[in-house]
Amino acid sequence: MTTYKWTIAQLERNADDNGVVTAHWRVSAEDGDYSASSYGTCGFTPDPTSDDFVPFEDLTEAMVIEWVKGSLDVDAIEANLTAQIEDQKAPKVVAGTPW
């Protein structure tokens, strides 16, 4: 069974209001001895006047992961990682020479 782990590698924020403008994310998938990963970024437009604005120092990784997942097609990303693992288990193309 494939398990997925989402993490935030880095955040970029505005210097004036500390609003997060970019989250660098990574997701890794594991199935026994097989693994695959993906890395990307999500952009945000922070509004410090909004009632749901969270100060930078109060953010948690779990909170930002939810923002990221809300901006992505999580099912497609995880399906792609699962396909990569399945290809590792049963490669469709192999390399080598007959001698």
GROMACS .gro file of N, CA and C in nm:
model
  297
    1MET      N    1   0.084  -0.117   0.000
    1MET     CA    2   0.000   0.000   0.000
    1MET      C    3   0.089   0.125   0.000
    2THR      N    4   0.057   0.218  -0.082
    2THR     CA    5   0.136   0.340  -0.094
    2THR      C    6   0.094   0.442   0.012
    3THR      N    7   0.192   0.499   0.081
    3THR     CA    8   0.167   0.605   0.177
    3THR      C    9   0.230   0.734   0.125
    4TYR      N   10   0.167   0.846   0.155
    4TYR     CA   11   0.212   0.976   0.106
    4TYR      C   12   0.245   1.066   0.225
    5LYS      N   13   0.352   1.143   0.210
    5LYS     CA   14   0.388   1.239   0.314
    5LYS      C   15   0.410   1.375   0.248
    6TRP      N   16   0.329   1.471   0.287
    6TRP     CA   17   0.339   1.608   0.238
    6TRP      C   18   0.419   1.691   0.337
    7THR      N   19   0.512   1.772   0.284
    7THR     CA   20   0.589   1.862   0.368
    7THR      C   21   0.604   1.997   0.298
    8ILE      N   22   0.638   2.097   0.377
    8ILE     CA   23   0.668   2.229   0.324
    8ILE      C   24   0.818   2.250   0.337
    9ALA      N   25   0.884   2.271   0.223
    9ALA     CA   26   1.029   2.288   0.223
    9ALA      C   27   1.071   2.431   0.257
   10GLN      N   28   0.990   2.528   0.214
   10GLN     CA   29   1.027   2.669   0.232
   10GLN      C   30   0.905   2.757   0.211
   11LEU      N   31   0.904   2.870   0.276
   11LEU     CA   32   0.801   2.972   0.254
   11LEU      C   33   0.869   3.102   0.213
   12GLU      N   34   0.805   3.175   0.123
   12GLU     CA   35   0.849   3.310   0.089
   12GLU      C   36   0.737   3.403   0.133
   13ARG      N   37   0.776   3.517   0.193
   13ARG     CA   38   0.676   3.609   0.245
   13ARG      C   39   0.714   3.753   0.213
   14ASN      N   40   0.612   3.839   0.215
   14ASN     CA   41   0.635   3.982   0.198
   14ASN      C   42   0.709   4.035   0.320
   15ALA      N   43   0.808   4.120   0.296
   15ALA     CA   44   0.885   4.177   0.406
   15ALA      C   45   0.802   4.276   0.489
   16ASP      N   46   0.706   4.342   0.426
   16ASP     CA   47   0.632   4.447   0.497
   16ASP      C   48   0.520   4.393   0.587
   17ASP      N   49   0.450   4.288   0.544
   17ASP     CA   50   0.338   4.238   0.626
   17ASP      C   51   0.351   4.091   0.664
   18ASN      N   52   0.460   4.025   0.624
   18ASN     CA   53   0.486   3.884   0.653
   18ASN      C   54   0.381   3.790   0.595
   19GLY      N   55   0.306   3.835   0.495
   19GLY     CA   56   0.209   3.748   0.429
   19GLY      C   57   0.280   3.651   0.335
   20VAL      N   58   0.246   3.526   0.345
   20VAL     CA   59   0.309   3.423   0.262
   20VAL      C   60   0.264   3.438   0.117
   21VAL      N   61   0.361   3.447   0.027
   21VAL     CA   62   0.331   3.460  -0.116
   21VAL      C   63   0.363   3.333  -0.193
   22THR      N   64   0.454   3.251  -0.141
   22THR     CA   65   0.490   3.126  -0.209
   22THR      C   66   0.521   3.018  -0.107
   23ALA      N   67   0.466   2.900  -0.131
   23ALA     CA   68   0.499   2.783  -0.050
   23ALA      C   69   0.564   2.680  -0.141
   24HIS      N   70   0.680   2.632  -0.102
   24HIS     CA   71   0.751   2.526  -0.174
   24HIS      C   72   0.715   2.395  -0.104
   25TRP      N   73   0.651   2.305  -0.178
   25TRP     CA   74   0.602   2.182  -0.118
   25TRP      C   75   0.672   2.060  -0.178
   26ARG      N   76   0.665   1.952  -0.103
   26ARG     CA   77   0.717   1.823  -0.149
   26ARG      C   78   0.622   1.716  -0.100
   27VAL      N   79   0.600   1.618  -0.184
   27VAL     CA   80   0.524   1.500  -0.141
   27VAL      C   81   0.605   1.378  -0.179
   28SER      N   82   0.618   1.287  -0.084
   28SER     CA   83   0.689   1.162  -0.111
   28SER      C   84   0.591   1.047  -0.093
   29ALA      N   85   0.612   0.946  -0.175
   29ALA     CA   86   0.528   0.827  -0.170
   29ALA      C   87   0.618   0.706  -0.146
   30GLU      N   88   0.573   0.615  -0.062
   30GLU     CA   89   0.649   0.493  -0.035
   30GLU      C   90   0.556   0.374  -0.039
   31ASP      N   91   0.609   0.266  -0.095
   31ASP     CA   92   0.540   0.137  -0.096
   31ASP      C   93   0.647   0.031  -0.080
   32GLY      N   94   0.669  -0.010   0.043
   32GLY     CA   95   0.775  -0.106   0.069
   32GLY      C   96   0.911  -0.046   0.037
   33ASP      N   97   0.986  -0.113  -0.051
   33ASP     CA   98   1.119  -0.066  -0.089
   33ASP      C   99   1.116   0.036  -0.201
   34TYR      N  100   0.999   0.072  -0.250
   34TYR     CA  101   0.986   0.163  -0.365
   34TYR      C  102   0.941   0.300  -0.318
   35SER      N  103   0.993   0.404  -0.388
   35SER     CA  104   0.955   0.539  -0.351
   35SER      C  105   0.958   0.632  -0.472
   36ALA      N  106   0.887   0.742  -0.460
   36ALA     CA  107   0.884   0.847  -0.562
   36ALA      C  108   0.852   0.977  -0.491
   37SER      N  109   0.886   1.088  -0.554
   37SER     CA  110   0.855   1.217  -0.492
   37SER      C  111   0.828   1.322  -0.598
   38SER      N  112   0.765   1.429  -0.552
   38SER     CA  113   0.734   1.541  -0.639
   38SER      C  114   0.756   1.669  -0.559
   39TYR      N  115   0.795   1.775  -0.630
   39TYR     CA  116   0.824   1.904  -0.567
   39TYR      C  117   0.760   2.013  -0.650
   40GLY      N  118   0.707   2.113  -0.584
   40GLY     CA  119   0.646   2.223  -0.657
   40GLY      C  120   0.626   2.345  -0.570
   41THR      N  121   0.564   2.445  -0.628
   41THR     CA  122   0.535   2.568  -0.555
   41THR      C  123   0.389   2.607  -0.576
   42CYS      N  124   0.337   2.680  -0.480
   42CYS     CA  125   0.203   2.740  -0.490
   42CYS      C  126   0.216   2.886  -0.453
   43GLY      N  127   0.149   2.970  -0.530
   43GLY     CA  128   0.150   3.113  -0.501
   43GLY      C  129   0.023   3.156  -0.431
   44PHE      N  130   0.037   3.255  -0.345
   44PHE     CA  131  -0.076   3.307  -0.269
   44PHE      C  132  -0.074   3.459  -0.272
   45THR      N  133  -0.191   3.518  -0.251
   45THR     CA  134  -0.204   3.663  -0.242
   45THR      C  135  -0.258   3.695  -0.103
   46PRO      N  136  -0.168   3.722  -0.009
   46PRO     CA  137  -0.214   3.746   0.129
   46PRO      C  138  -0.287   3.879   0.144
   47ASP      N  139  -0.383   3.879   0.234
   47ASP     CA  140  -0.457   4.001   0.265
   47ASP      C  141  -0.455   4.021   0.417
   48PRO      N  142  -0.362   4.102   0.467
   48PRO     CA  143  -0.350   4.121   0.612
   48PRO      C  144  -0.474   4.181   0.677
   49THR      N  145  -0.564   4.238   0.599
   49THR     CA  146  -0.687   4.295   0.656
   49THR      C  147  -0.799   4.192   0.669
   50SER      N  148  -0.779   4.075   0.612
   50SER     CA  149  -0.881   3.970   0.616
   50SER      C  150  -0.890   3.908   0.756
   51ASP      N  151  -1.011   3.868   0.793
   51ASP     CA  152  -1.032   3.804   0.923
   51ASP      C  153  -0.959   3.669   0.934
   52ASP      N  154  -0.935   3.602   0.820
   52ASP     CA  155  -0.868   3.472   0.826
   52ASP      C  156  -0.717   3.480   0.801
   53PHE      N  157  -0.661   3.601   0.797
   53PHE     CA  158  -0.515   3.617   0.783
   53PHE      C  159  -0.448   3.563   0.909
   54VAL      N  160  -0.346   3.481   0.888
   54VAL     CA  161  -0.272   3.424   1.001
   54VAL      C  162  -0.131   3.484   0.999
   55PRO      N  163  -0.089   3.546   1.108
   55PRO     CA  164   0.046   3.601   1.114
   55PRO      C  165   0.151   3.491   1.090
   56PHE      N  166   0.256   3.528   1.023
   56PHE     CA  167   0.362   3.432   0.987
   56PHE      C  168   0.406   3.348   1.107
   57GLU      N  169   0.428   3.413   1.219
   57GLU     CA  170   0.479   3.343   1.337
   57GLU      C  171   0.378   3.244   1.396
   58ASP      N  172   0.252   3.253   1.355
   58ASP     CA  173   0.149   3.162   1.405
   58ASP      C  174   0.119   3.046   1.309
   59LEU      N  175   0.182   3.046   1.193
   59LEU     CA  176   0.158   2.939   1.096
   59LEU      C  177   0.215   2.807   1.144
   60THR      N  178   0.149   2.700   1.104
   60THR     CA  179   0.202   2.565   1.127
   60THR      C  180   0.219   2.498   0.990
   61GLU      N  181   0.303   2.398   0.986
   61GLU     CA  182   0.322   2.327   0.860
   61GLU      C  183   0.191   2.264   0.815
   62ALA      N  184   0.114   2.209   0.908
   62ALA     CA  185  -0.013   2.147   0.873
   62ALA      C  186  -0.108   2.247   0.808
   63MET      N  187  -0.109   2.370   0.858
   63MET     CA  188  -0.195   2.474   0.803
   63MET      C  189  -0.155   2.506   0.658
   64VAL      N  190  -0.026   2.521   0.635
   64VAL     CA  191   0.022   2.556   0.501
   64VAL      C  192   0.002   2.438   0.405
   65ILE      N  193   0.018   2.316   0.453
   65ILE     CA  194  -0.008   2.199   0.369
   65ILE      C  195  -0.154   2.201   0.322
   66GLU      N  196  -0.245   2.238   0.410
   66GLU     CA  197  -0.387   2.246   0.370
   66GLU      C  198  -0.407   2.354   0.264
   67TRP      N  199  -0.339   2.468   0.276
   67TRP     CA  200  -0.347   2.572   0.173
   67TRP      C  201  -0.299   2.516   0.040
   68VAL      N  202  -0.184   2.448   0.045
   68VAL     CA  203  -0.125   2.392  -0.077
   68VAL      C  204  -0.219   2.290  -0.140
   69LYS      N  205  -0.267   2.197  -0.059
   69LYS     CA  206  -0.356   2.093  -0.112
   69LYS      C  207  -0.484   2.154  -0.170
   70GLY      N  208  -0.529   2.265  -0.114
   70GLY     CA  209  -0.647   2.333  -0.165
   70GLY      C  210  -0.623   2.399  -0.300
   71SER      N  211  -0.497   2.416  -0.335
   71SER     CA  212  -0.461   2.480  -0.462
   71SER      C  213  -0.421   2.381  -0.571
   72LEU      N  214  -0.412   2.254  -0.537
   72LEU     CA  215  -0.361   2.152  -0.630
   72LEU      C  216  -0.463   2.041  -0.655
   73ASP      N  217  -0.437   1.965  -0.758
   73ASP     CA  218  -0.512   1.842  -0.783
   73ASP      C  219  -0.436   1.729  -0.712
   74VAL      N  220  -0.461   1.716  -0.583
   74VAL     CA  221  -0.389   1.620  -0.500
   74VAL      C  222  -0.405   1.477  -0.553
   75ASP      N  223  -0.526   1.441  -0.595
   75ASP     CA  224  -0.549   1.305  -0.646
   75ASP      C  225  -0.460   1.277  -0.766
   76ALA      N  226  -0.445   1.373  -0.856
   76ALA     CA  227  -0.363   1.353  -0.976
   76ALA      C  228  -0.215   1.341  -0.938
   77ILE      N  229  -0.169   1.423  -0.846
   77ILE     CA  230  -0.028   1.417  -0.804
   77ILE      C  231   0.001   1.282  -0.739
   78GLU      N  232  -0.085   1.241  -0.647
   78GLU     CA  233  -0.062   1.114  -0.579
   78GLU      C  234  -0.076   0.996  -0.675
   79ALA      N  235  -0.167   1.004  -0.773
   79ALA     CA  236  -0.180   0.898  -0.873
   79ALA      C  237  -0.054   0.888  -0.958
   80ASN      N  238   0.005   1.003  -0.991
   80ASN     CA  239   0.129   1.003  -1.068
   80ASN      C  240   0.241   0.935  -0.990
   81LEU      N  241   0.250   0.964  -0.861
   81LEU     CA  242   0.353   0.901  -0.779
   81LEU      C  243   0.331   0.751  -0.768
   82THR      N  244   0.205   0.711  -0.754
   82THR     CA  245   0.174   0.568  -0.749
   82THR      C  246   0.213   0.501  -0.881
   83ALA      N  247   0.187   0.566  -0.992
   83ALA     CA  248   0.226   0.511  -1.123
   83ALA      C  249   0.377   0.497  -1.134
   84GLN      N  250   0.451   0.595  -1.081
   84GLN     CA  251   0.597   0.585  -1.084
   84GLN      C  252   0.645   0.463  -1.004
   85ILE      N  253   0.583   0.441  -0.889
   85ILE     CA  254   0.619   0.326  -0.807
   85ILE      C  255   0.583   0.196  -0.878
   86GLU      N  256   0.467   0.190  -0.941
   86GLU     CA  257   0.427   0.070  -1.014
   86GLU      C  258   0.525   0.042  -1.128
   87ASP      N  259   0.574   0.148  -1.193
   87ASP     CA  260   0.674   0.131  -1.299
   87ASP      C  261   0.805   0.077  -1.244
   88GLN      N  262   0.839   0.115  -1.122
   88GLN     CA  263   0.960   0.062  -1.059
   88GLN      C  264   0.944  -0.087  -1.029
   89LYS      N  265   0.825  -0.124  -0.985
   89LYS     CA  266   0.798  -0.264  -0.951
   89LYS      C  267   0.798  -0.353  -1.074
   90ALA      N  268   0.742  -0.304  -1.184
   90ALA     CA  269   0.732  -0.381  -1.308
   90ALA      C  270   0.768  -0.290  -1.426
   91PRO      N  271   0.897  -0.268  -1.447
   91PRO     CA  272   0.939  -0.175  -1.553
   91PRO      C  273   0.888  -0.218  -1.690
   92LYS      N  274   0.846  -0.119  -1.767
   92LYS     CA  275   0.801  -0.145  -1.904
   92LYS      C  276   0.916  -0.137  -2.003
   93VAL      N  277   1.022  -0.072  -1.963
   93VAL     CA  278   1.143  -0.060  -2.045
   93VAL      C  279   1.261  -0.095  -1.956
   94VAL      N  280   1.349  -0.178  -2.008
   94VAL     CA  281   1.470  -0.214  -1.934
   94VAL      C  282   1.591  -0.185  -2.022
   95ALA      N  283   1.702  -0.159  -1.958
   95ALA     CA  284   1.824  -0.128  -2.031
   95ALA      C  285   1.924  -0.243  -2.018
   96GLY      N  286   2.014  -0.247  -2.110
   96GLY     CA  287   2.119  -0.348  -2.103
   96GLY      C  288   2.163  -0.389  -2.243
   97THR      N  289   2.260  -0.474  -2.246
   97THR     CA  290   2.309  -0.529  -2.372
   97THR      C  291   2.310  -0.681  -2.360
   98PRO      N  292   2.301  -0.752  -2.472
   98PRO     CA  293   2.296  -0.897  -2.466
   98PRO      C  294   2.433  -0.963  -2.446
   99TRP      N  295   2.541  -0.890  -2.443
   99TRP     CA  296   2.674  -0.951  -2.425
   99TRP      C  297   2.733  -0.921  -2.291
   0.00000   0.00000   0.00000
